[in-house]
């Protein structure tokens, strides 16, 4: 069976798609043939897979994000503290009411 | 008796904001790109955590537990924004075509030797992470939202489509362009300067 060779941009699009969903067998074969023959697209696939491995670690490295130096405003922190305190008091009152009624 | 304890012994809500406020805020800000929204979801997270404090068994760390709650709050928030925008797929398709294809980032990276084979050495490099986050910031808003949900948070495509209200085809286009831009940015700002070697 004759299989058309993919162009580089098509191969890269397909490789990216393959990271998110299954692709049909014939397309996988065409992509693999292209990757066998094309250094540049092999690198492309290697790079995007490497970046995915990196990105999956990003959750643990958020402190190194420069924007993070700004942090939450003191005002916002105070507001949330007040909110939680109010909620704790309400819950405390609910609990004691529950105990009383038992 | 245990059920009637007012507060879990394994966690102390009075310490939460000082200990984890900034961490949760950064996490939210990276995904929502709006400081007011980020503060709002952090507040919702702490409130939900306090209400569900008995479910915290101390099996994971406090921060992991809180981040887990925050993730759901952010997804709810993104859904809410999407509902408000009420963006249809036609409008979305038009925007996608008008934003440019990003294809200029595809073909110009040939420095195969400057990229490491495995990423482990980069994980502890603060300068690298700072560069990585700078690259994330260069992405247009919608690219960044779907990229972070997929590549950082590891959500499945179907779930992301529902959250941000895009079709599968448009999600794939957004992700492909985002990947190209991130790759290009990391190449220029890091790997081409051989900082990883």
XYZ file of N, CA and C in Angstrom, chain A residues 62-72, chain B residues 25-26 29-30 33 130 133-134 137 144:
63
model
N 6.091 26.329 42.169
C 5.437 27.616 41.952
C 6.116 28.758 42.719
N 6.868 28.420 43.752
C 7.579 29.458 44.504
C 8.673 30.127 43.677
N 9.070 29.505 42.585
C 10.122 30.086 41.750
C 9.553 31.005 40.662
N 8.236 31.131 40.671
C 7.593 32.037 39.720
C 7.771 33.451 40.257
N 8.359 34.327 39.465
C 8.704 35.654 39.984
C 7.483 36.455 40.432
N 6.379 36.275 39.706
C 5.153 36.987 40.076
C 4.714 36.622 41.488
N 5.154 35.441 41.910
C 4.676 34.947 43.196
C 5.248 35.770 44.354
N 6.307 36.536 44.070
C 6.882 37.354 45.142
C 5.864 38.372 45.654
N 4.925 38.731 44.783
C 3.912 39.709 45.171
C 3.030 39.133 46.289
N 2.543 37.937 46.081
C 1.706 37.274 47.080
C 0.350 37.943 47.254
N -0.361 37.445 48.205
C -1.694 37.979 48.505
C -1.566 39.300 49.252
N -2.615 31.316 46.515
C -2.866 32.498 45.680
C -2.070 32.403 44.367
N -0.792 32.016 44.459
C 0.040 31.870 43.254
C -0.532 30.810 42.329
N -3.528 32.326 40.757
C -3.195 33.442 39.864
C -2.633 32.932 38.536
N -1.825 31.889 38.617
C -1.254 31.315 37.398
C -2.347 30.814 36.467
N -5.167 34.353 36.169
C -4.545 35.585 35.674
C -5.263 36.850 36.118
N 12.036 29.854 36.917
C 11.666 31.250 36.686
C 11.476 31.493 35.182
N 8.211 29.823 33.976
C 7.017 30.607 34.292
C 6.923 31.869 33.435
N 8.085 32.445 33.122
C 8.053 33.608 32.224
C 7.491 33.202 30.870
N 3.833 32.914 30.968
C 3.184 34.222 30.981
C 3.084 34.846 29.592
N -2.926 29.840 27.569
C -2.350 29.508 28.861
C -3.327 28.685 29.706
